[in-house]
Coordinates of C-alpha atoms in Angstrom, one line a residue:
M1 CA -5.0 -7.8 3.9
Q2 CA -4.3 -7.3 0.2
L3 CA -1.6 -5.0 0.2
K4 CA 1.0 -5.6 -2.2
S5 CA 3.5 -2.7 -2.5
R6 CA 1.6 0.6 -2.6
R7 CA 4.1 1.9 -5.2
R8 CA 5.2 0.5 -8.5
R9 CA 8.2 1.4 -10.6
G10 CA 9.8 0.5 -13.9
R11 CA 13.1 0.8 -15.7
I12 CA 13.8 2.2 -19.0
V13 CA 14.3 -0.1 -22.0
V14 CA 13.2 2.2 -24.7
A15 CA 13.6 -0.3 -27.6
G16 CA 11.0 -2.5 -26.0
L17 CA 8.4 0.2 -25.5
A18 CA 6.6 -0.1 -29.0
V19 CA 6.7 -3.9 -28.9
A20 CA 5.2 -4.2 -25.3
L21 CA 2.4 -1.7 -26.2
A22 CA 1.6 -3.4 -29.5
A23 CA 1.5 -6.8 -27.6
A24 CA -0.9 -5.2 -25.2
G25 CA -3.1 -3.8 -27.8
C26 CA -3.1 -0.3 -26.7
G27 CA -4.9 1.9 -29.2
S28 CA -5.1 5.5 -27.9
S29 CA -4.0 8.2 -30.2
A30 CA -1.0 10.6 -29.5
G31 CA -1.4 13.7 -27.3
G32 CA -4.0 12.3 -25.0
A33 CA -6.9 12.3 -27.6
P34 CA -9.5 9.6 -27.1
S35 CA -9.2 6.4 -29.2
T36 CA -11.8 5.9 -31.9
A37 CA -11.8 2.1 -31.3
D38 CA -13.0 2.2 -27.6
A39 CA -12.9 3.8 -24.4
T40 CA -10.6 1.4 -22.7
L41 CA -8.6 2.8 -19.8
V42 CA -5.1 1.7 -20.0
V43 CA -3.1 1.9 -16.9
Y44 CA 0.6 1.3 -16.0
T45 CA 1.4 0.4 -12.3
G46 CA 5.1 0.3 -12.9
Q47 CA 5.2 -3.5 -13.6
A48 CA 8.5 -4.2 -15.1
G49 CA 8.6 -7.8 -16.5
D50 CA 5.7 -10.1 -17.2
Y51 CA 2.9 -10.4 -14.9
Q52 CA 2.6 -13.6 -12.9
I53 CA -1.2 -14.5 -12.7
N54 CA -2.6 -14.4 -9.2
F55 CA -6.0 -12.7 -8.3
N56 CA -6.1 -13.9 -4.8
P57 CA -7.0 -10.8 -3.0
F58 CA -5.4 -12.0 0.2
S59 CA -1.9 -12.8 -1.4
P60 CA 1.0 -10.4 -1.0
T61 CA 1.7 -11.2 -4.8
T62 CA -1.8 -10.4 -6.1
I63 CA -1.7 -8.4 -9.2
D64 CA -5.1 -7.0 -8.8
G65 CA -8.7 -7.7 -7.6
P66 CA -9.3 -5.9 -4.3
G67 CA -12.0 -3.3 -5.0
T68 CA -12.2 -4.2 -8.7
I69 CA -13.4 -7.8 -8.5
F70 CA -13.6 -8.4 -4.8
E71 CA -15.4 -5.8 -2.8
P72 CA -15.2 -4.4 0.6
L73 CA -18.4 -3.6 2.6
F74 CA -17.6 0.0 2.4
F75 CA -15.1 2.3 0.7
F76 CA -12.9 4.3 3.1
T77 CA -10.3 6.4 1.8
M78 CA -7.1 7.6 3.6
A79 CA -7.1 10.7 1.4
R80 CA -9.8 12.6 3.4
T81 CA -12.1 12.3 6.5
G82 CA -15.8 11.9 6.3
E83 CA -18.4 9.2 5.8
P84 CA -17.5 6.0 3.8
V85 CA -19.2 5.1 0.6
P86 CA -21.4 2.1 0.7
R87 CA -20.2 -0.9 -1.5
L88 CA -21.6 -4.2 -0.4
G89 CA -23.0 -2.8 2.9
T90 CA -25.4 -0.1 3.1
A91 CA -25.5 0.9 6.7
Y92 CA -23.5 0.1 10.0
S93 CA -23.7 1.0 13.7
W94 CA -22.0 0.2 16.9
N95 CA -23.7 -0.7 20.1
D96 CA -23.1 1.6 23.1
D97 CA -19.9 0.3 24.4
G98 CA -18.3 -0.5 20.9
T99 CA -18.4 -4.3 21.3
V100 CA -20.9 -5.1 18.5
L101 CA -20.9 -3.8 14.9
T102 CA -24.1 -4.4 13.0
V103 CA -23.9 -4.2 9.3
T104 CA -26.9 -4.0 6.8
L105 CA -26.0 -5.5 3.5
R106 CA -27.4 -4.7 0.0
D107 CA -29.9 -7.1 -1.4
N108 CA -29.1 -6.7 -5.1
A109 CA -25.6 -7.9 -5.5
T110 CA -24.7 -11.1 -7.1
W111 CA -21.4 -13.0 -7.7
T112 CA -20.5 -13.1 -11.4
D113 CA -21.8 -16.7 -11.6
G114 CA -25.2 -15.4 -10.8
T115 CA -25.3 -16.6 -7.3
R116 CA -26.9 -14.2 -4.8
F117 CA -24.5 -12.4 -2.2
T118 CA -25.8 -12.9 1.3
A119 CA -24.6 -12.6 4.8
K120 CA -23.4 -16.1 4.8
D121 CA -20.7 -14.9 2.4
V122 CA -19.7 -12.2 4.9
V123 CA -19.6 -14.5 7.8
F124 CA -17.6 -17.0 5.8
T125 CA -15.0 -14.4 4.7
L126 CA -14.6 -13.0 8.2
D127 CA -14.3 -16.5 9.8
M128 CA -11.7 -17.5 7.1
V129 CA -9.6 -14.4 7.7
K130 CA -9.7 -14.9 11.4
K131 CA -8.6 -18.5 11.1
N132 CA -5.6 -17.7 8.8
S133 CA -3.2 -15.3 10.4
T134 CA -1.1 -14.9 7.3
I135 CA -4.2 -13.2 5.4
N136 CA -5.3 -11.3 8.7
G137 CA -3.4 -8.2 7.8
T138 CA -6.1 -6.0 9.6
G139 CA -5.9 -7.9 12.9
Y140 CA -9.5 -8.9 12.9
D141 CA -10.6 -10.8 15.9
G142 CA -14.2 -10.6 15.9
T143 CA -17.0 -13.3 15.9
A144 CA -19.6 -12.7 13.0
K145 CA -23.0 -14.2 12.7
A146 CA -25.8 -13.8 10.1
V147 CA -28.8 -12.3 11.8
D148 CA -30.7 -12.8 8.4
E149 CA -29.8 -12.8 4.8
H150 CA -28.9 -9.1 4.8
T151 CA -27.8 -8.4 8.3
V152 CA -24.4 -9.3 10.0
E153 CA -23.5 -8.8 13.6
I154 CA -19.8 -8.7 14.5
A155 CA -19.1 -9.1 18.3
F156 CA -15.7 -8.3 19.9
D157 CA -14.5 -9.2 23.4
E158 CA -13.5 -5.6 24.0
P159 CA -14.5 -2.3 22.4
A160 CA -13.1 -2.4 18.9
Y161 CA -13.9 1.0 17.3
S162 CA -10.5 1.1 15.4
Q163 CA -11.4 -2.3 13.8
G164 CA -14.5 -0.8 12.2
P165 CA -12.9 0.9 9.1
Q166 CA -10.6 -2.3 8.8
V167 CA -13.3 -4.9 8.8
L168 CA -15.7 -2.7 6.7
G169 CA -13.1 -1.2 4.3
R170 CA -10.1 -3.6 4.0
I171 CA -11.5 -7.2 4.1
W172 CA -12.5 -8.4 0.6
M173 CA -15.7 -10.4 0.4
V174 CA -15.4 -13.8 -1.4
P175 CA -18.0 -16.4 -2.3
E176 CA -18.4 -19.2 0.3
H177 CA -19.6 -21.7 -2.5
V178 CA -16.2 -21.2 -4.2
W179 CA -13.7 -20.4 -1.4
S180 CA -14.8 -23.1 1.0
T181 CA -13.0 -25.6 -1.4
I182 CA -9.8 -23.6 -1.6
A183 CA -7.2 -25.5 0.7
D184 CA -4.8 -22.6 1.4
P185 CA -6.5 -19.1 1.0
A186 CA -3.2 -17.5 1.9
N187 CA -1.1 -19.1 -0.8
D188 CA -3.4 -20.6 -3.5
V189 CA -3.1 -18.8 -6.8
I190 CA -6.5 -17.7 -8.1
V191 CA -6.6 -17.6 -12.0
E192 CA -10.4 -17.4 -12.4
P193 CA -11.5 -14.8 -9.8
M194 CA -15.2 -14.6 -9.0
G195 CA -16.4 -11.4 -7.2
T196 CA -19.2 -9.1 -6.9
G197 CA -17.1 -6.0 -8.2
P198 CA -17.5 -3.6 -11.1
F199 CA -15.0 -5.6 -13.0
M200 CA -14.3 -9.1 -14.0
L201 CA -11.3 -10.8 -15.6
E202 CA -11.5 -10.8 -19.5
E203 CA -8.1 -11.8 -20.5
F204 CA -4.6 -12.4 -19.1
K205 CA -1.3 -12.4 -20.8
G206 CA 2.1 -11.9 -19.3
Q207 CA 2.6 -8.4 -20.7
A208 CA -1.1 -7.2 -20.2
F209 CA -4.3 -8.4 -18.6
T210 CA -7.7 -6.9 -19.1
L211 CA -10.6 -6.4 -16.8
K212 CA -14.0 -5.9 -18.3
A213 CA -17.0 -4.1 -17.0
N214 CA -19.5 -6.4 -15.0
P215 CA -22.8 -6.2 -16.8
T216 CA -24.6 -7.4 -13.8
Y217 CA -22.9 -5.2 -11.1
W218 CA -25.4 -4.0 -8.5
D219 CA -24.6 -0.4 -9.2
G220 CA -24.9 -0.7 -13.0
E221 CA -22.4 -1.5 -15.6
P222 CA -19.5 1.0 -15.3
A223 CA -19.0 3.6 -18.1
V224 CA -15.4 2.5 -18.4
K225 CA -15.8 -0.8 -20.2
R226 CA -12.4 -2.1 -20.0
V227 CA -9.2 -1.5 -17.9
R228 CA -6.0 -2.8 -19.3
Y229 CA -3.0 -3.3 -17.2
V230 CA 0.3 -3.1 -19.2
A231 CA 3.7 -4.2 -18.3
L232 CA 6.3 -1.8 -19.7
S233 CA 10.1 -1.4 -18.9
G234 CA 10.3 1.4 -16.6
N235 CA 9.6 5.0 -15.6
Q236 CA 11.0 6.4 -18.8
A237 CA 9.0 4.0 -20.7
G238 CA 5.9 5.2 -18.9
A239 CA 6.8 8.8 -19.7
D240 CA 7.2 7.9 -23.4
A241 CA 3.9 6.2 -23.4
L242 CA 2.2 9.3 -21.9
A243 CA 3.8 11.3 -24.6
A244 CA 2.4 9.0 -27.3
G245 CA -0.9 8.8 -25.6
T246 CA -0.8 5.0 -25.3
I247 CA -1.5 4.8 -21.6
D248 CA -4.1 6.8 -19.6
W249 CA -3.0 6.7 -16.0
Q250 CA 0.3 5.9 -14.2
T251 CA 1.6 6.7 -10.9
G252 CA 5.2 7.5 -10.8
P253 CA 8.0 10.1 -11.7
V254 CA 8.3 11.7 -15.0
P255 CA 10.9 14.2 -16.1
D256 CA 10.0 17.8 -15.3
I257 CA 7.1 16.8 -13.2
K258 CA 6.0 20.3 -12.4
N259 CA 5.1 20.8 -16.2
V260 CA 3.2 17.8 -17.1
E261 CA 0.4 19.6 -18.9
R262 CA 2.9 21.4 -21.1
N263 CA 5.0 18.3 -21.8
Y264 CA 2.2 15.9 -22.2
P265 CA -0.8 17.7 -23.9
G266 CA -4.2 16.2 -22.8
Y267 CA -2.7 15.0 -19.5
K268 CA -2.8 16.5 -15.9
A269 CA -1.1 15.4 -12.7
I270 CA -1.9 15.3 -9.1
S271 CA 0.3 14.8 -6.1
V272 CA -0.6 13.7 -2.6
P273 CA 2.0 13.3 0.3
L274 CA 0.9 10.3 2.2
M275 CA 3.3 7.3 1.6
Q276 CA 6.4 7.3 3.9
I277 CA 9.6 6.2 2.1
A278 CA 11.8 4.1 4.3
L279 CA 14.6 1.6 4.3
F280 CA 13.0 -1.6 5.5
T281 CA 15.1 -3.8 7.6
C282 CA 14.7 -7.4 8.7
S283 CA 15.2 -6.1 12.3
N284 CA 14.4 -8.7 14.8
A285 CA 16.9 -11.4 15.7
D286 CA 14.4 -13.2 17.9
L287 CA 12.4 -13.9 14.8
G288 CA 15.3 -15.2 12.8
C289 CA 16.8 -12.0 11.1
T290 CA 20.5 -12.0 10.8
G291 CA 23.1 -9.3 10.0
H292 CA 24.3 -6.1 11.5
Q293 CA 20.9 -4.4 10.5
T294 CA 19.5 -6.2 13.5
D295 CA 21.4 -3.7 15.8
P296 CA 19.2 -0.5 16.4
A297 CA 22.5 1.6 16.7
V298 CA 23.2 0.7 13.0
R299 CA 19.8 1.6 12.0
K300 CA 20.0 4.9 13.8
A301 CA 23.5 5.6 12.4
I302 CA 22.1 5.3 8.8
Y303 CA 19.2 7.5 9.9
Y304 CA 21.6 10.2 10.8
G305 CA 23.9 9.6 7.9
M306 CA 21.5 10.6 5.3
N307 CA 21.4 14.0 3.5
R308 CA 17.7 14.2 2.9
T309 CA 17.8 17.6 1.3
Q310 CA 20.1 16.1 -1.5
L311 CA 17.9 12.8 -1.7
N312 CA 14.8 14.9 -2.3
A313 CA 16.4 17.1 -5.2
L314 CA 18.3 14.3 -6.9
A315 CA 15.7 11.4 -6.6
F316 CA 12.4 12.9 -6.1
E317 CA 12.5 16.3 -8.0
D318 CA 11.9 18.0 -4.7
T319 CA 8.3 16.5 -4.5
A320 CA 9.0 14.7 -1.2
S321 CA 8.6 16.4 2.3
P322 CA 9.9 15.8 5.7
I323 CA 9.2 12.6 7.7
S324 CA 9.0 11.9 11.5
P325 CA 11.1 9.1 13.0
G326 CA 7.8 8.2 14.8
F327 CA 6.1 7.9 11.4
A328 CA 3.0 10.1 12.3
L329 CA 2.3 12.2 9.2
V330 CA 3.9 15.6 9.8
D331 CA 0.9 17.5 8.7
R332 CA -2.1 15.3 8.7
D333 CA -1.4 13.8 12.2
A334 CA 0.1 17.0 13.7
Q335 CA -2.2 16.7 16.8
Y336 CA -0.7 13.3 17.6
L337 CA 3.0 14.1 17.1
S338 CA 4.7 13.2 20.4
D339 CA 6.5 15.8 22.3
G340 CA 8.6 13.0 23.7
L341 CA 10.5 12.4 20.4
A342 CA 14.2 13.5 20.3
D343 CA 13.6 14.5 16.7
K344 CA 9.9 15.4 15.8
I345 CA 11.1 15.4 12.2
A346 CA 14.1 13.6 10.7
P347 CA 17.1 15.9 10.1
M348 CA 17.3 17.1 6.6
E349 CA 21.1 17.4 6.8
P350 CA 23.5 14.5 8.0
D351 CA 25.0 14.4 11.4
V352 CA 28.2 12.3 10.8
A353 CA 29.5 12.9 14.4
K354 CA 26.3 11.4 15.9
A355 CA 26.2 8.5 13.4
T356 CA 29.7 7.5 14.2
A357 CA 29.4 7.9 17.8
L358 CA 26.4 5.4 17.7
L359 CA 28.5 2.8 15.8
E360 CA 31.5 3.2 18.1
G361 CA 29.3 3.1 21.1
A362 CA 27.9 -0.3 19.8
G363 CA 31.4 -1.8 19.5
F364 CA 32.2 -1.1 15.8
A365 CA 35.6 -0.1 14.7
K366 CA 36.7 1.5 11.2
G367 CA 38.8 -0.6 9.2
G368 CA 41.6 0.4 6.8
D369 CA 39.0 0.7 4.0
G370 CA 37.0 3.2 5.9
V371 CA 34.0 0.8 6.6
Y372 CA 33.1 0.1 10.1
A373 CA 33.2 -3.7 11.3
K374 CA 32.5 -5.9 14.2
N375 CA 33.4 -9.4 14.8
G376 CA 35.1 -9.4 11.5
K377 CA 32.0 -8.5 9.5
P378 CA 31.8 -5.0 7.9
L379 CA 28.8 -2.8 7.8
A380 CA 28.1 -3.5 4.2
F381 CA 24.5 -4.1 3.0
N382 CA 22.9 -5.0 -0.2
V383 CA 19.6 -3.0 -0.4
L384 CA 16.9 -4.7 -2.7
V385 CA 15.0 -2.6 -5.1
P386 CA 12.9 -3.9 -8.1
A387 CA 14.7 -3.1 -11.4
G388 CA 13.2 0.1 -12.8
W389 CA 12.2 2.0 -9.8
T390 CA 14.4 4.7 -11.0
D391 CA 13.6 7.2 -8.4
Y392 CA 14.2 4.7 -5.7
I393 CA 17.4 3.5 -7.4
T394 CA 18.7 7.1 -7.7
A395 CA 17.8 7.5 -3.9
L396 CA 19.8 4.3 -3.0
D397 CA 22.7 5.2 -5.2
T398 CA 23.0 8.7 -3.6
M399 CA 22.5 7.2 -0.1
G400 CA 25.4 4.9 -0.8
Q401 CA 27.6 7.8 -1.5
Q402 CA 26.3 9.7 1.6
L403 CA 26.8 6.8 3.9
Q404 CA 30.5 6.4 3.0
A405 CA 31.1 9.4 5.4
I406 CA 29.9 7.3 8.4
G407 CA 31.7 4.2 7.3
V408 CA 28.5 2.2 6.1
K409 CA 28.7 0.6 2.6
L410 CA 25.3 0.4 1.0
T411 CA 25.0 -1.4 -2.3
T412 CA 21.9 -1.1 -4.6
Q413 CA 20.8 -4.5 -5.8
Q414 CA 18.2 -4.4 -8.5
V415 CA 16.0 -7.5 -8.8
S416 CA 12.8 -8.5 -10.3
W417 CA 9.6 -7.2 -8.6
N418 CA 8.6 -11.0 -7.8
E419 CA 12.0 -11.5 -6.2
W420 CA 11.8 -8.3 -4.1
S421 CA 8.2 -9.1 -3.0
A422 CA 9.0 -12.7 -2.0
A423 CA 12.1 -11.5 0.0
R424 CA 9.9 -8.8 1.7
G425 CA 7.2 -11.2 2.7
T426 CA 9.5 -13.9 4.0
G427 CA 12.0 -11.7 5.8
K428 CA 14.9 -13.2 3.6
Y429 CA 16.7 -9.9 3.2
E430 CA 18.8 -7.3 5.2
M431 CA 17.5 -4.1 3.8
L432 CA 15.1 -3.1 1.0
I433 CA 13.5 0.2 -0.1
D434 CA 9.7 0.7 0.1
S435 CA 7.0 2.9 1.5
L436 CA 4.9 2.5 4.6
Y437 CA 1.3 3.0 3.5
Q438 CA -1.7 4.3 5.4
G439 CA -4.9 2.5 6.4
P440 CA -8.6 2.8 5.2
A441 CA -9.2 5.9 7.1
A442 CA -7.3 9.2 7.6
D443 CA -5.8 8.1 10.9
P444 CA -2.3 6.9 12.1
Y445 CA -3.5 3.9 14.0
Y446 CA -3.9 1.7 10.9
M447 CA -0.2 2.4 9.6
Y448 CA 1.0 1.4 13.1
S449 CA -1.2 -1.8 13.3
Y450 CA -0.1 -2.9 9.9
F451 CA 3.8 -2.5 10.1
F452 CA 4.5 -2.6 13.9
S453 CA 2.2 -5.0 15.4
T454 CA 3.2 -8.6 16.4
A455 CA -0.1 -9.8 14.9
T456 CA 1.1 -8.8 11.4
T457 CA 4.5 -10.3 11.4
A458 CA 6.1 -13.7 11.3
K459 CA 9.3 -15.6 11.8
V460 CA 11.9 -15.4 8.9
G461 CA 10.8 -17.9 6.3
E462 CA 7.1 -17.5 7.0
T463 CA 5.0 -14.8 5.3
A464 CA 4.5 -11.5 7.1
N465 CA 1.7 -9.4 5.8
P466 CA 2.5 -6.6 6.2
G467 CA 4.9 -6.5 9.2
Y468 CA 7.8 -7.0 7.0
G469 CA 10.3 -5.4 9.5
R470 CA 9.6 -8.2 11.9
V471 CA 8.6 -6.0 14.7
S472 CA 7.3 -7.6 17.9
D473 CA 7.3 -5.3 20.8
P474 CA 4.9 -5.4 24.1
V475 CA 4.9 -1.6 24.4
I476 CA 3.7 -1.0 20.8
D477 CA 1.2 -4.0 21.2
G478 CA -0.1 -2.6 24.3
A479 CA -0.6 0.9 23.0
L480 CA -2.3 -0.6 19.9
A481 CA -4.7 -2.5 22.1
E482 CA -5.6 0.5 24.0
L483 CA -6.2 2.5 20.9
E484 CA -8.5 -0.1 19.5
K485 CA -10.9 0.5 22.4
L486 CA -11.2 4.2 21.8
D487 CA -13.5 6.0 19.5
L488 CA -11.4 7.7 16.6
A489 CA -12.8 11.1 17.7
D490 CA -11.4 10.8 21.2
V491 CA -8.2 12.8 20.4
E492 CA -7.2 13.4 24.0
G493 CA -7.6 9.9 25.1
R494 CA -5.7 8.5 22.1
R495 CA -2.8 10.9 22.3
P496 CA -0.7 9.2 24.9
H497 CA -0.9 5.8 23.2
F498 CA 0.1 7.2 20.0
A499 CA 3.1 9.1 21.8
A500 CA 4.1 5.8 23.4
I501 CA 4.2 4.0 19.9
Q502 CA 6.1 6.9 18.2
E503 CA 8.8 6.9 20.9
R504 CA 9.2 3.3 20.8
V505 CA 9.3 3.2 17.0
A506 CA 11.8 5.9 17.0
D507 CA 14.0 4.0 19.5
L508 CA 13.8 0.7 17.7
M509 CA 13.8 2.2 14.1
P510 CA 12.9 -1.1 12.2
Y511 CA 12.2 1.2 9.1
I512 CA 14.7 3.8 8.7
P513 CA 12.9 6.9 7.8
V514 CA 13.9 8.6 4.3
L515 CA 11.1 11.0 3.4
T516 CA 7.4 11.3 2.9
G517 CA 6.8 10.7 -0.7
G518 CA 4.7 13.0 -2.8
T519 CA 2.8 10.4 -4.8
T520 CA 2.3 11.8 -8.2
S521 CA -0.1 10.5 -10.9
E522 CA -0.3 11.5 -14.5
Y523 CA -3.9 11.0 -16.0
N524 CA -5.5 11.5 -19.4
A525 CA -8.1 14.3 -18.7
A526 CA -8.7 14.5 -22.5
K527 CA -10.0 10.9 -22.8
F528 CA -11.7 10.6 -19.4
T529 CA -13.4 13.0 -17.0
G530 CA -14.1 12.4 -13.1
W531 CA -10.6 12.1 -11.9
P532 CA -10.0 13.1 -8.2
T533 CA -8.8 16.5 -7.9
E534 CA -7.2 18.6 -4.9
D535 CA -10.7 20.1 -4.3
D536 CA -12.5 16.7 -4.6
L537 CA -10.1 14.1 -3.2
Y538 CA -12.7 11.4 -3.1
A539 CA -10.1 8.7 -3.4
F540 CA -6.2 8.5 -3.1
P541 CA -5.2 8.9 -6.7
A542 CA -2.6 6.2 -7.2
V543 CA -3.3 3.5 -9.7
W544 CA -1.8 0.9 -7.3
Q545 CA -3.8 1.9 -4.3
R546 CA -6.6 -0.7 -3.6
P547 CA -9.5 -0.2 -3.4
D548 CA -9.3 3.5 -4.1
H549 CA -8.4 2.7 -7.8
S550 CA -11.7 0.7 -8.2
Q551 CA -13.6 3.8 -6.9
I552 CA -11.9 6.0 -9.4
F553 CA -12.6 3.4 -12.2
K554 CA -16.2 3.6 -11.3
S555 CA -16.4 7.4 -11.3
L556 CA -14.6 7.9 -14.7
R557 CA -16.5 8.7 -17.8
P558 CA -15.3 8.9 -21.4
A559 CA -15.0 12.4 -22.5
G560 CA -18.1 13.7 -24.2
S561 CA -20.2 10.9 -22.8
P562 CA -23.5 11.8 -20.9

């Protein structure tokens, strides 16, 4: 699985803004008006510091590629229900018992070196993913064979309906004639990516890289001729760039977020509540995690010690919403929200008495400094956050003050994104802040299979992708296995398995729930048309969401063009 963080942030260093943008070659005019030079789409993912080149779509440190350069078979979006959009596949079907998935491939796709895309590439990619657990973030365990050049059959030992959107929408097809020579597909850095996608790499520099439209793309050359990714210095720098009209799309907070159209003429904003903000913990001592955060009582005490109302106001401008400790989305997944949860929704106000009772019941005693300790080690944690994620930094700083009341010391530790990402992947951290993201379809199964399955985690020191919390639990694994066999439309049959997962997740709490984030993007509506709207949410509108961003790139048109 690709999935680098689904959320990028940056930190303000205003003096460096003009230099960074000049180095990136951004040429849009102020106020959101189209550039007279070209119709390049300039995007800011929140990258603070130079990019480190890597277009390996299976690497957790990839800077881009999934969807833009390397395509899935179909485009699914978590933003809405409905039929997927064909990409490299044109049709698919299951046999009667859900054990064989047959996919028809398009016959007009080529790799950017001119080689034809065929079923052999699909079989090679699926086999490679299956053999390499580090890149198998979807839990794929099928057996693929090429029926002919444009038909693939994928067989499973048991019904595997839930794997359908994963296999079809979250595995990035790579060329056999290139990748068969790659020794370590999980870790090798790809500097010259070759795909079938709508874009290809034109230029890479540390402060910016540019994708150009693929002139031989099977769906026709995109109307957006270039996508330039720029590295700025943070959230305020992004807001300044919006005001200057030097970036066209960013996902992240801006001051006075409710008045984007007034404050940034030519721009509009859209907010979608899907990503679940949490304190990630290296939770499992059996897999090598060390520290007091491996105790569920500590994690639960922190959960009860938060003042989420205050966090929402101070850090998120009240754009976030409640979260369930079982991590089913409160609104979208209401039909699956378990009645067996002690809290269906995380408390918005702190419960100091409950938090301290949990700690004292686990053998912690408060020291003279007001901090609980056990075996001579205090409840003091450094929480990693990339420098520049200003909303998350504010959240952590606020949380640190709140948790003093329950005798827990939380210190915000700002690091580079690369350092944060490496720690997250290898488990060499106690706590960090991030979001749990959703899967290819609008269904909770995928988030659970990504973050709570034994199949996606690893021992500390090895790369987990994306089971960063080091969860390995037979109850969760068993429920996931049963869900995989059931059709996504079988609500009644699936409900007890979701309940079992939620109740176990709430009991273990490896990811401490904060809030459901309102993911807000600001985009240049004066320069480009075709953006997702609340009435036409054809893709999740976050610049870092792959492959949704590629579907948006494909759909955009320069303003005034046919």
